Amino acid sequence: MKTTIKLSDKVIIGIQKDIASGKLKKGEKIPAEPELMALYDVGRSSIREAIKTLAISGILKVQQGSGTFVASKIKDETLSQRLKRADFEEINSVRSLLEKEIVRLACQHRCDQDILMMQEHLQQRRKAIEGNQQKKCAEADIAFHISIAKSSGNHVLSDLYENFSTVMRNFFSLRDAEDIKNFANSQHLHESLAAAIVQKNPQLAEQLVLTILDNNY
């Protein structure tokens, strides 16, 4: 299933990419509302919400009577800021690279405490599904994957993944409430993943991670 984002976020990501690539330079005026509406195929309210957000962040500057201008470059943004403007395909590609290495290392280094944490988060995930609590389910899902990262034995990789998880949390928050079904359909895959790590079976663990990612779970 494809993750959807707010229309204003679509505009924000597009404008940020144009600034980062140099298509829009500092001091230049961005296109007028009608042109932006046609470019991003969104309504006026989405354009105005996006511009307001970018103006608050200092990236754009609105000058009454003159238009909206690029106020700052994006090349010096932090990793966290860069991740926030990444699209779903980029996020899923990086997530695939990270998680394949994480589960491989977790199969080698996990300890009894790591296993207990994984099982606890899986139980929370299942309870949230049964209670139709989408937000709690998303939190439990992310906590489960973070617990696997922590069991990898690589603290840098674990910290990187935990930082990266904030972006995934944002994507989850933009999903429709009915997507609790997505979590329900993948519960058995997550339980099997935990079992593969317990059994120290990296081949099976990696296969399960790829299945989870291929289905956008």
mmCIF file of C-alpha atoms in Angstrom:
data_model
loop_
_atom_site.group_PDB
_atom_site.id
_atom_site.type_symbol
_atom_site.label_atom_id
_atom_site.label_comp_id
_atom_site.label_asym_id
_atom_site.label_seq_id
_atom_site.Cartn_x
_atom_site.Cartn_y
_atom_site.Cartn_z
ATOM 1 C CA MET A 1 0.000 0.000 0.000
ATOM 2 C CA LYS A 2 1.247 3.469 -0.871
ATOM 3 C CA THR A 3 1.573 5.925 2.004
ATOM 4 C CA THR A 4 -0.242 9.205 1.377
ATOM 5 C CA ILE A 5 0.816 12.631 2.600
ATOM 6 C CA LYS A 6 -1.030 15.895 3.139
ATOM 7 C CA LEU A 7 -1.295 18.047 0.013
ATOM 8 C CA SER A 8 0.474 20.927 1.739
ATOM 9 C CA ASP A 9 3.362 18.598 2.632
ATOM 10 C CA LYS A 10 3.603 17.643 -1.039
ATOM 11 C CA VAL A 11 4.112 21.327 -1.865
ATOM 12 C CA ILE A 12 6.606 21.810 0.987
ATOM 13 C CA ILE A 13 8.713 18.883 -0.202
ATOM 14 C CA GLY A 14 8.636 20.145 -3.795
ATOM 15 C CA ILE A 15 9.709 23.698 -2.909
ATOM 16 C CA GLN A 16 12.454 22.447 -0.575
ATOM 17 C CA LYS A 17 13.825 20.185 -3.308
ATOM 18 C CA ASP A 18 13.919 23.081 -5.777
ATOM 19 C CA ILE A 19 15.833 25.198 -3.240
ATOM 20 C CA ALA A 20 18.227 22.374 -2.345
ATOM 21 C CA SER A 21 18.958 21.660 -6.022
ATOM 22 C CA GLY A 22 19.543 25.334 -6.811
ATOM 23 C CA LYS A 23 16.532 25.637 -9.089
ATOM 24 C CA LEU A 24 15.270 28.285 -6.667
ATOM 25 C CA LYS A 25 18.069 30.452 -5.269
ATOM 26 C CA LYS A 26 18.237 32.628 -2.180
ATOM 27 C CA GLY A 27 16.592 35.981 -2.854
ATOM 28 C CA GLU A 28 14.575 34.729 -5.821
ATOM 29 C CA LYS A 29 10.826 35.034 -5.975
ATOM 30 C CA ILE A 30 8.921 31.756 -6.062
ATOM 31 C CA PRO A 31 6.076 31.252 -8.581
ATOM 32 C CA ALA A 32 2.729 32.895 -7.853
ATOM 33 C CA GLU A 33 -0.144 30.948 -6.283
ATOM 34 C CA PRO A 34 -1.935 30.073 -9.574
ATOM 35 C CA GLU A 35 1.291 28.652 -11.035
ATOM 36 C CA LEU A 36 2.021 26.657 -7.873
ATOM 37 C CA MET A 37 -1.540 25.321 -7.863
ATOM 38 C CA ALA A 38 -1.121 24.069 -11.422
ATOM 39 C CA LEU A 39 2.387 22.734 -10.768
ATOM 40 C CA TYR A 40 1.412 20.647 -7.730
ATOM 41 C CA ASP A 41 -2.226 20.028 -8.685
ATOM 42 C CA VAL A 42 -3.535 21.287 -5.339
ATOM 43 C CA GLY A 43 -5.916 23.992 -4.143
ATOM 44 C CA ARG A 44 -5.143 27.502 -2.950
ATOM 45 C CA SER A 45 -5.489 26.557 0.742
ATOM 46 C CA SER A 46 -2.776 23.867 0.418
ATOM 47 C CA ILE A 47 -0.414 26.351 -1.253
ATOM 48 C CA ARG A 48 -0.988 28.936 1.463
ATOM 49 C CA GLU A 49 -0.518 26.383 4.258
ATOM 50 C CA ALA A 50 2.774 25.221 2.707
ATOM 51 C CA ILE A 51 4.081 28.776 2.279
ATOM 52 C CA LYS A 52 3.092 29.633 5.852
ATOM 53 C CA THR A 53 4.965 26.591 7.183
ATOM 54 C CA LEU A 54 8.091 27.374 5.144
ATOM 55 C CA ALA A 55 7.929 31.044 6.193
ATOM 56 C CA ILE A 56 7.720 30.094 9.868
ATOM 57 C CA SER A 57 10.776 27.861 9.425
ATOM 58 C CA GLY A 58 12.679 30.759 7.819
ATOM 59 C CA ILE A 59 13.055 29.158 4.409
ATOM 60 C CA LEU A 60 10.666 31.585 2.685
ATOM 61 C CA LYS A 61 9.869 35.236 3.314
ATOM 62 C CA VAL A 62 6.494 36.710 2.426
ATOM 63 C CA GLN A 63 6.573 40.380 1.411
ATOM 64 C CA GLN A 64 3.135 41.937 1.166
ATOM 65 C CA GLY A 65 2.545 43.408 -2.271
ATOM 66 C CA SER A 66 5.741 41.918 -3.702
ATOM 67 C CA GLY A 67 5.383 38.163 -3.373
ATOM 68 C CA THR A 68 7.193 35.316 -1.633
ATOM 69 C CA PHE A 69 10.973 34.947 -1.772
ATOM 70 C CA VAL A 70 13.555 32.314 -0.875
ATOM 71 C CA ALA A 71 15.053 33.476 2.418
ATOM 72 C CA SER A 72 17.670 30.807 3.051
ATOM 73 C CA LYS A 73 19.527 27.914 1.497
ATOM 74 C CA ILE A 74 18.869 24.318 2.532
ATOM 75 C CA LYS A 75 22.353 22.885 1.968
ATOM 76 C CA ASP A 76 23.302 23.418 5.633
ATOM 77 C CA GLU A 77 20.246 21.581 6.987
ATOM 78 C CA THR A 78 20.675 18.879 9.601
ATOM 79 C CA LEU A 79 20.195 15.190 8.813
ATOM 80 C CA SER A 80 16.880 15.295 10.675
ATOM 81 C CA GLN A 81 15.672 18.195 8.521
ATOM 82 C CA ARG A 82 16.832 16.457 5.340
ATOM 83 C CA LEU A 83 14.948 13.303 6.283
ATOM 84 C CA LYS A 84 11.762 15.273 6.896
ATOM 85 C CA ARG A 85 11.647 16.417 3.264
ATOM 86 C CA ALA A 86 12.480 13.000 1.800
ATOM 87 C CA ASP A 87 9.784 11.229 -0.197
ATOM 88 C CA PHE A 88 8.418 7.764 0.550
ATOM 89 C CA GLU A 89 10.569 5.948 -2.029
ATOM 90 C CA GLU A 90 13.761 7.446 -0.573
ATOM 91 C CA ILE A 91 12.694 6.606 2.973
ATOM 92 C CA ASN A 92 11.810 3.015 2.124
ATOM 93 C CA SER A 93 15.084 2.504 0.225
ATOM 94 C CA VAL A 94 17.199 3.679 3.180
ATOM 95 C CA ARG A 95 15.015 1.768 5.616
ATOM 96 C CA SER A 96 15.655 -1.414 3.600
ATOM 97 C CA LEU A 97 19.437 -0.952 3.763
ATOM 98 C CA LEU A 98 19.380 -0.243 7.498
ATOM 99 C CA GLU A 99 17.004 -2.983 8.536
ATOM 100 C CA LYS A 100 18.718 -5.739 6.551
ATOM 101 C CA GLU A 101 22.006 -4.989 8.312
ATOM 102 C CA ILE A 102 20.295 -4.525 11.672
ATOM 103 C CA VAL A 103 18.536 -7.920 11.651
ATOM 104 C CA ARG A 104 21.721 -9.632 10.479
ATOM 105 C CA LEU A 105 23.656 -8.201 13.433
ATOM 106 C CA ALA A 106 20.746 -8.779 15.829
ATOM 107 C CA CYS A 107 20.834 -12.495 15.009
ATOM 108 C CA GLN A 108 24.461 -12.528 16.141
ATOM 109 C CA HIS A 109 24.360 -10.292 19.208
ATOM 110 C CA ARG A 110 20.857 -10.358 20.747
ATOM 111 C CA CYS A 111 20.654 -11.241 24.413
ATOM 112 C CA ASP A 112 17.793 -12.417 26.638
ATOM 113 C CA GLN A 113 16.909 -8.841 27.615
ATOM 114 C CA ASP A 114 16.704 -7.838 23.950
ATOM 115 C CA ILE A 115 14.326 -10.712 23.278
ATOM 116 C CA LEU A 116 12.089 -9.693 26.184
ATOM 117 C CA MET A 117 11.872 -6.124 24.849
ATOM 118 C CA MET A 118 10.958 -7.303 21.351
ATOM 119 C CA GLN A 119 8.246 -9.568 22.707
ATOM 120 C CA GLU A 120 6.877 -6.803 24.943
ATOM 121 C CA HIS A 121 6.539 -4.386 22.015
ATOM 122 C CA LEU A 122 4.944 -7.096 19.867
ATOM 123 C CA GLN A 123 2.394 -7.708 22.611
ATOM 124 C CA GLN A 124 1.642 -3.972 22.776
ATOM 125 C CA ARG A 125 1.293 -3.932 18.990
ATOM 126 C CA ARG A 126 -1.196 -6.814 19.080
ATOM 127 C CA LYS A 127 -3.256 -5.207 21.872
ATOM 128 C CA ALA A 128 -3.406 -1.949 19.940
ATOM 129 C CA ILE A 129 -4.634 -3.809 16.861
ATOM 130 C CA GLU A 130 -7.326 -5.573 18.882
ATOM 131 C CA GLY A 131 -8.354 -2.224 20.384
ATOM 132 C CA ASN A 132 -8.348 -0.501 16.973
ATOM 133 C CA GLN A 133 -5.836 2.059 18.297
ATOM 134 C CA GLN A 134 -3.884 3.116 15.221
ATOM 135 C CA LYS A 135 -1.570 5.604 16.932
ATOM 136 C CA LYS A 136 -0.586 3.207 19.731
ATOM 137 C CA CYS A 137 -0.041 0.482 17.159
ATOM 138 C CA ALA A 138 2.302 2.703 15.147
ATOM 139 C CA GLU A 139 4.252 3.585 18.301
ATOM 140 C CA ALA A 140 4.550 -0.086 19.289
ATOM 141 C CA ASP A 141 5.639 -0.999 15.755
ATOM 142 C CA ILE A 142 8.415 1.593 15.746
ATOM 143 C CA ALA A 143 9.476 0.634 19.278
ATOM 144 C CA PHE A 144 9.721 -3.009 18.136
ATOM 145 C CA HIS A 145 12.043 -2.135 15.256
ATOM 146 C CA ILE A 146 14.122 0.133 17.504
ATOM 147 C CA SER A 147 14.502 -2.735 19.991
ATOM 148 C CA ILE A 148 15.909 -4.867 17.174
ATOM 149 C CA ALA A 149 18.340 -2.061 16.277
ATOM 150 C CA LYS A 150 19.498 -1.862 19.896
ATOM 151 C CA SER A 151 20.096 -5.606 19.940
ATOM 152 C CA SER A 152 22.445 -5.320 16.939
ATOM 153 C CA GLY A 153 25.382 -4.489 19.204
ATOM 154 C CA ASN A 154 26.294 -1.512 16.995
ATOM 155 C CA HIS A 155 25.539 1.678 18.923
ATOM 156 C CA VAL A 156 26.118 4.007 15.958
ATOM 157 C CA LEU A 157 23.745 2.000 13.774
ATOM 158 C CA SER A 158 21.215 1.893 16.595
ATOM 159 C CA ASP A 159 21.368 5.671 17.121
ATOM 160 C CA LEU A 160 21.084 6.288 13.383
ATOM 161 C CA TYR A 161 18.027 4.062 13.134
ATOM 162 C CA GLU A 162 16.380 5.679 16.153
ATOM 163 C CA ASN A 163 16.855 9.106 14.541
ATOM 164 C CA PHE A 164 15.499 7.726 11.285
ATOM 165 C CA SER A 165 12.450 6.327 13.098
ATOM 166 C CA THR A 166 11.125 9.853 13.699
ATOM 167 C CA VAL A 167 10.566 10.108 9.950
ATOM 168 C CA MET A 168 8.738 6.788 9.865
ATOM 169 C CA ARG A 169 6.581 7.967 12.768
ATOM 170 C CA ASN A 170 5.603 10.969 10.647
ATOM 171 C CA PHE A 171 4.629 8.739 7.738
ATOM 172 C CA PHE A 172 2.538 6.543 10.048
ATOM 173 C CA SER A 173 0.771 9.622 11.431
ATOM 174 C CA LEU A 174 -0.356 10.556 7.908
ATOM 175 C CA ARG A 175 -2.042 7.233 7.266
ATOM 176 C CA ASP A 176 -5.814 6.853 7.356
ATOM 177 C CA ALA A 177 -7.373 5.286 10.436
ATOM 178 C CA GLU A 178 -8.526 2.295 8.393
ATOM 179 C CA ASP A 179 -4.878 1.374 7.872
ATOM 180 C CA ILE A 180 -4.990 -0.431 11.213
ATOM 181 C CA LYS A 181 -5.721 -3.350 8.864
ATOM 182 C CA ASN A 182 -2.209 -2.953 7.478
ATOM 183 C CA PHE A 183 -0.785 -3.479 10.954
ATOM 184 C CA ALA A 184 -3.097 -6.434 11.576
ATOM 185 C CA ASN A 185 -2.118 -8.105 8.296
ATOM 186 C CA SER A 186 1.574 -7.839 9.174
ATOM 187 C CA GLN A 187 1.459 -8.905 12.834
ATOM 188 C CA HIS A 188 2.372 -12.499 11.997
ATOM 189 C CA LEU A 189 5.351 -11.298 9.918
ATOM 190 C CA HIS A 190 6.690 -9.252 12.825
ATOM 191 C CA GLU A 191 6.251 -12.181 15.216
ATOM 192 C CA SER A 192 8.075 -14.436 12.743
ATOM 193 C CA LEU A 193 10.860 -11.855 12.473
ATOM 194 C CA ALA A 194 11.331 -11.863 16.245
ATOM 195 C CA ALA A 195 11.377 -15.687 16.208
ATOM 196 C CA ALA A 196 14.030 -15.716 13.467
ATOM 197 C CA ILE A 197 16.229 -13.414 15.559
ATOM 198 C CA VAL A 198 15.721 -15.624 18.618
ATOM 199 C CA GLN A 199 16.733 -18.636 16.502
ATOM 200 C CA LYS A 200 19.753 -16.718 15.104
ATOM 201 C CA ASN A 201 18.616 -17.244 11.534
ATOM 202 C CA PRO A 202 19.832 -14.179 9.558
ATOM 203 C CA GLN A 203 18.685 -15.484 6.160
ATOM 204 C CA LEU A 204 15.087 -15.893 7.339
ATOM 205 C CA ALA A 205 15.183 -12.597 9.258
ATOM 206 C CA GLU A 206 16.334 -10.679 6.176
ATOM 207 C CA GLN A 207 13.706 -12.373 4.015
ATOM 208 C CA LEU A 208 10.978 -11.367 6.477
ATOM 209 C CA VAL A 209 12.223 -7.771 6.635
ATOM 210 C CA LEU A 210 12.094 -7.536 2.835
ATOM 211 C CA THR A 211 8.546 -8.945 2.812
ATOM 212 C CA ILE A 212 7.492 -6.367 5.405
ATOM 213 C CA LEU A 213 9.049 -3.530 3.395
ATOM 214 C CA ASP A 214 7.765 -4.743 0.012
ATOM 215 C CA ASN A 215 4.239 -4.585 1.389
ATOM 216 C CA ASN A 216 4.824 -1.173 3.048
ATOM 217 C CA TYR A 217 4.041 -2.621 6.496
#
